Amino acid sequence: SLLQEKLYILNLQGQMMSQGPPPGAAGPPNPAAGPPAGAAAARPPPPRPEDAGRQILVKSRDLVPVLRDKWGVAMREGAQSLVLSSSEKGDTHQQNRFETSMEDFHSTLDQMELNLKCAHETTTQSQSSSRYMLGNLSYHQYIATAKQQVAFTNQIKDMLKVAAQDIVDHSVQQN
């Protein structure tokens, strides 16, 4: 199950990487053209969630060579530990080195897994955002709509809490 999840995440990573750079990332703006009229006070747009997801994927991709090196170290330490344990010496220091290298490998693997899960969640949030938020809103309209959605979500959460508490109270009264 965990292996299938990791394969799914890696497949997702491959799909995201094959899509190419995000729209608007073709190159730097032409400074000779100058800002459009009335844009002097305009802020640059905030980074898109897809960009954050791609950055996280790049971090995961950068961990692959590190992971490969740590796997090699763990296998070398394991081989040395196995050779020493088959002899009559039984060196516990070598066994500790093997366990430490395996823990190091697994911690890097866990970090990569968390990065991939975060990228997946970021992509999912971005897709949901584009599905439920209109693309032609001004910044202030976008913020107001997001605040309304948060308030609505909080109302639903509070209703669910009250309903769950009512169920608990009702079951306690019956006993």
mmCIF file of C-alpha atoms in Angstrom:
data_model
loop_
_atom_site.group_PDB
_atom_site.id
_atom_site.type_symbol
_atom_site.label_atom_id
_atom_site.label_comp_id
_atom_site.label_asym_id
_atom_site.label_seq_id
_atom_site.Cartn_x
_atom_site.Cartn_y
_atom_site.Cartn_z
ATOM 1 C CA SER A 1 0.000 0.000 0.000
ATOM 2 C CA LEU A 2 2.806 2.410 0.922
ATOM 3 C CA LEU A 3 4.745 1.310 -2.154
ATOM 4 C CA GLN A 4 1.713 1.928 -4.359
ATOM 5 C CA GLU A 5 1.291 5.392 -2.824
ATOM 6 C CA LYS A 6 4.944 6.247 -3.462
ATOM 7 C CA LEU A 7 4.687 4.993 -7.042
ATOM 8 C CA TYR A 8 1.563 7.114 -7.515
ATOM 9 C CA ILE A 9 3.369 10.181 -6.173
ATOM 10 C CA LEU A 10 6.392 9.534 -8.386
ATOM 11 C CA ASN A 11 4.063 9.108 -11.378
ATOM 12 C CA LEU A 12 2.420 12.409 -10.470
ATOM 13 C CA GLN A 13 5.851 14.012 -10.249
ATOM 14 C CA GLY A 14 6.685 12.758 -13.736
ATOM 15 C CA GLN A 15 3.432 14.120 -15.126
ATOM 16 C CA MET A 16 4.041 17.518 -13.552
ATOM 17 C CA MET A 17 7.595 17.668 -14.858
ATOM 18 C CA SER A 18 6.501 16.726 -18.393
ATOM 19 C CA GLN A 19 4.075 19.644 -18.494
ATOM 20 C CA GLY A 20 6.960 22.059 -18.833
ATOM 21 C CA PRO A 21 7.325 25.447 -17.187
ATOM 22 C CA PRO A 22 4.227 27.191 -15.877
ATOM 23 C CA PRO A 23 2.545 29.759 -18.121
ATOM 24 C CA GLY A 24 4.169 33.150 -17.920
ATOM 25 C CA ALA A 25 7.596 31.701 -17.170
ATOM 26 C CA ALA A 26 8.860 32.220 -20.718
ATOM 27 C CA GLY A 27 11.413 34.781 -19.627
ATOM 28 C CA PRO A 28 11.972 38.067 -17.836
ATOM 29 C CA PRO A 29 9.811 41.020 -18.819
ATOM 30 C CA ASN A 30 11.220 43.535 -21.264
ATOM 31 C CA PRO A 31 12.444 46.454 -19.114
ATOM 32 C CA ALA A 32 12.628 48.751 -22.150
ATOM 33 C CA ALA A 33 8.881 48.539 -22.603
ATOM 34 C CA GLY A 34 8.264 50.131 -19.189
ATOM 35 C CA PRO A 35 5.333 49.507 -16.884
ATOM 36 C CA PRO A 36 1.831 49.944 -18.275
ATOM 37 C CA ALA A 37 -0.070 53.092 -17.400
ATOM 38 C CA GLY A 38 -1.337 53.077 -13.823
ATOM 39 C CA ALA A 39 0.788 50.067 -12.861
ATOM 40 C CA ALA A 40 3.301 52.009 -10.791
ATOM 41 C CA ALA A 41 1.542 51.074 -7.548
ATOM 42 C CA ALA A 42 0.684 47.547 -8.686
ATOM 43 C CA ARG A 43 2.348 44.694 -6.869
ATOM 44 C CA PRO A 44 3.755 41.701 -8.670
ATOM 45 C CA PRO A 45 1.348 38.782 -8.590
ATOM 46 C CA PRO A 46 1.884 36.323 -5.760
ATOM 47 C CA PRO A 47 3.526 33.050 -6.728
ATOM 48 C CA ARG A 48 1.041 30.514 -7.999
ATOM 49 C CA PRO A 49 0.534 27.332 -5.985
ATOM 50 C CA GLU A 50 1.729 25.295 -8.977
ATOM 51 C CA ASP A 51 5.061 27.125 -8.717
ATOM 52 C CA ALA A 52 5.364 26.129 -5.057
ATOM 53 C CA GLY A 53 4.503 22.550 -5.982
ATOM 54 C CA ARG A 54 7.184 22.555 -8.651
ATOM 55 C CA GLN A 55 9.738 23.957 -6.207
ATOM 56 C CA ILE A 56 8.939 21.169 -3.769
ATOM 57 C CA LEU A 57 9.317 18.618 -6.560
ATOM 58 C CA VAL A 58 12.711 20.093 -7.409
ATOM 59 C CA LYS A 59 13.749 19.610 -3.770
ATOM 60 C CA SER A 60 12.641 15.986 -3.989
ATOM 61 C CA ARG A 61 14.518 15.501 -7.239
ATOM 62 C CA ASP A 62 17.630 16.972 -5.613
ATOM 63 C CA LEU A 63 17.347 14.361 -2.857
ATOM 64 C CA VAL A 64 17.583 11.443 -5.312
ATOM 65 C CA PRO A 65 21.419 11.507 -5.645
ATOM 66 C CA VAL A 66 21.736 11.985 -1.874
ATOM 67 C CA LEU A 67 19.428 9.026 -1.341
ATOM 68 C CA ARG A 68 21.447 6.921 -3.781
ATOM 69 C CA ASP A 69 24.681 7.765 -1.943
ATOM 70 C CA LYS A 70 23.169 6.986 1.442
ATOM 71 C CA TRP A 71 21.857 3.666 0.123
ATOM 72 C CA GLY A 72 25.373 2.802 -1.063
ATOM 73 C CA VAL A 73 26.834 3.686 2.328
ATOM 74 C CA ALA A 74 24.182 1.623 4.102
ATOM 75 C CA MET A 75 24.882 -1.386 1.874
ATOM 76 C CA ARG A 76 28.661 -1.106 2.413
ATOM 77 C CA GLU A 77 28.182 -0.826 6.175
ATOM 78 C CA GLY A 78 25.750 -3.751 6.100
ATOM 79 C CA ALA A 79 28.199 -5.904 4.145
ATOM 80 C CA GLN A 80 31.029 -5.089 6.556
ATOM 81 C CA SER A 81 28.753 -5.813 9.515
ATOM 82 C CA LEU A 82 27.717 -9.133 7.984
ATOM 83 C CA VAL A 83 31.333 -10.146 7.336
ATOM 84 C CA LEU A 84 32.364 -9.204 10.870
ATOM 85 C CA SER A 85 29.363 -10.957 12.438
ATOM 86 C CA SER A 86 30.199 -14.165 10.584
ATOM 87 C CA SER A 87 33.654 -14.115 12.069
ATOM 88 C CA GLU A 88 34.165 -14.788 15.740
ATOM 89 C CA LYS A 89 34.854 -11.126 16.579
ATOM 90 C CA GLY A 90 31.270 -9.789 16.609
ATOM 91 C CA ASP A 91 32.101 -6.063 16.447
ATOM 92 C CA THR A 92 29.167 -4.074 17.911
ATOM 93 C CA HIS A 93 30.692 -0.778 16.730
ATOM 94 C CA GLN A 94 30.315 -1.908 13.110
ATOM 95 C CA GLN A 95 26.716 -2.988 13.767
ATOM 96 C CA ASN A 96 25.987 0.474 15.210
ATOM 97 C CA ARG A 97 27.475 2.128 12.122
ATOM 98 C CA PHE A 98 25.195 0.019 9.905
ATOM 99 C CA GLU A 99 22.114 0.903 11.960
ATOM 100 C CA THR A 100 23.074 4.590 11.889
ATOM 101 C CA SER A 101 23.527 4.552 8.117
ATOM 102 C CA MET A 102 20.156 2.818 7.673
ATOM 103 C CA GLU A 103 18.462 5.411 9.906
ATOM 104 C CA ASP A 104 20.106 8.174 7.873
ATOM 105 C CA PHE A 105 18.870 6.585 4.640
ATOM 106 C CA HIS A 106 15.340 6.225 5.992
ATOM 107 C CA SER A 107 15.257 9.798 7.294
ATOM 108 C CA THR A 108 16.167 11.068 3.818
ATOM 109 C CA LEU A 109 13.555 8.782 2.300
ATOM 110 C CA ASP A 110 10.956 10.146 4.751
ATOM 111 C CA GLN A 111 11.941 13.698 3.848
ATOM 112 C CA MET A 112 11.472 12.923 0.168
ATOM 113 C CA GLU A 113 8.113 11.311 0.868
ATOM 114 C CA LEU A 114 6.937 14.379 2.800
ATOM 115 C CA ASN A 115 8.099 16.664 -0.019
ATOM 116 C CA LEU A 116 6.160 14.616 -2.566
ATOM 117 C CA LYS A 117 3.044 14.525 -0.390
ATOM 118 C CA CYS A 118 3.290 18.293 0.070
ATOM 119 C CA ALA A 119 3.650 18.792 -3.690
ATOM 120 C CA HIS A 120 0.627 16.562 -4.277
ATOM 121 C CA GLU A 121 -1.413 18.504 -1.714
ATOM 122 C CA THR A 122 -0.307 21.829 -3.210
ATOM 123 C CA THR A 123 -1.349 20.671 -6.665
ATOM 124 C CA THR A 124 -4.686 19.425 -5.360
ATOM 125 C CA GLN A 125 -5.310 22.738 -3.590
ATOM 126 C CA SER A 126 -4.407 24.638 -6.746
ATOM 127 C CA GLN A 127 -6.778 22.548 -8.846
ATOM 128 C CA SER A 128 -9.569 23.060 -6.314
ATOM 129 C CA SER A 129 -8.859 26.767 -6.215
ATOM 130 C CA SER A 130 -9.044 27.085 -9.973
ATOM 131 C CA ARG A 131 -12.243 25.031 -10.019
ATOM 132 C CA TYR A 132 -14.069 26.990 -7.317
ATOM 133 C CA MET A 133 -12.641 30.491 -7.748
ATOM 134 C CA LEU A 134 -13.371 32.610 -10.763
ATOM 135 C CA GLY A 135 -10.282 33.609 -12.685
ATOM 136 C CA ASN A 136 -11.417 37.115 -13.579
ATOM 137 C CA LEU A 137 -11.607 38.505 -10.030
ATOM 138 C CA SER A 138 -9.617 41.488 -8.859
ATOM 139 C CA TYR A 139 -7.292 40.972 -5.922
ATOM 140 C CA HIS A 140 -9.778 42.475 -3.440
ATOM 141 C CA GLN A 141 -12.663 40.411 -4.836
ATOM 142 C CA TYR A 142 -10.511 37.296 -4.645
ATOM 143 C CA ILE A 143 -9.640 37.995 -0.983
ATOM 144 C CA ALA A 144 -13.279 38.729 -0.114
ATOM 145 C CA THR A 145 -14.425 35.502 -1.794
ATOM 146 C CA ALA A 146 -11.731 33.502 -0.013
ATOM 147 C CA LYS A 147 -12.780 35.030 3.318
ATOM 148 C CA GLN A 148 -16.395 34.104 2.629
ATOM 149 C CA GLN A 149 -15.372 30.536 1.832
ATOM 150 C CA VAL A 150 -13.317 30.324 5.035
ATOM 151 C CA ALA A 151 -16.203 31.700 7.077
ATOM 152 C CA PHE A 152 -18.597 29.217 5.474
ATOM 153 C CA THR A 153 -16.177 26.356 6.155
ATOM 154 C CA ASN A 154 -15.888 27.457 9.784
ATOM 155 C CA GLN A 155 -19.688 27.537 10.089
ATOM 156 C CA ILE A 156 -19.900 23.988 8.714
ATOM 157 C CA LYS A 157 -17.156 22.863 11.111
ATOM 158 C CA ASP A 158 -18.996 24.431 14.056
ATOM 159 C CA MET A 159 -22.269 22.787 12.988
ATOM 160 C CA LEU A 160 -20.531 19.407 12.809
ATOM 161 C CA LYS A 161 -19.008 19.935 16.263
ATOM 162 C CA VAL A 162 -22.399 20.789 17.744
ATOM 163 C CA ALA A 163 -24.017 17.794 16.020
ATOM 164 C CA ALA A 164 -21.282 15.460 17.274
ATOM 165 C CA GLN A 165 -21.622 16.863 20.797
ATOM 166 C CA ASP A 166 -25.407 16.396 20.629
ATOM 167 C CA ILE A 167 -24.902 12.763 19.628
ATOM 168 C CA VAL A 168 -22.477 12.228 22.518
ATOM 169 C CA ASP A 169 -24.801 13.965 24.979
ATOM 170 C CA HIS A 170 -27.782 11.961 23.728
ATOM 171 C CA SER A 171 -25.940 8.655 24.075
ATOM 172 C CA VAL A 172 -24.773 9.583 27.597
ATOM 173 C CA GLN A 173 -28.357 10.419 28.654
ATOM 174 C CA GLN A 174 -29.582 7.024 27.441
ATOM 175 C CA ASN A 175 -27.070 5.183 29.624
#
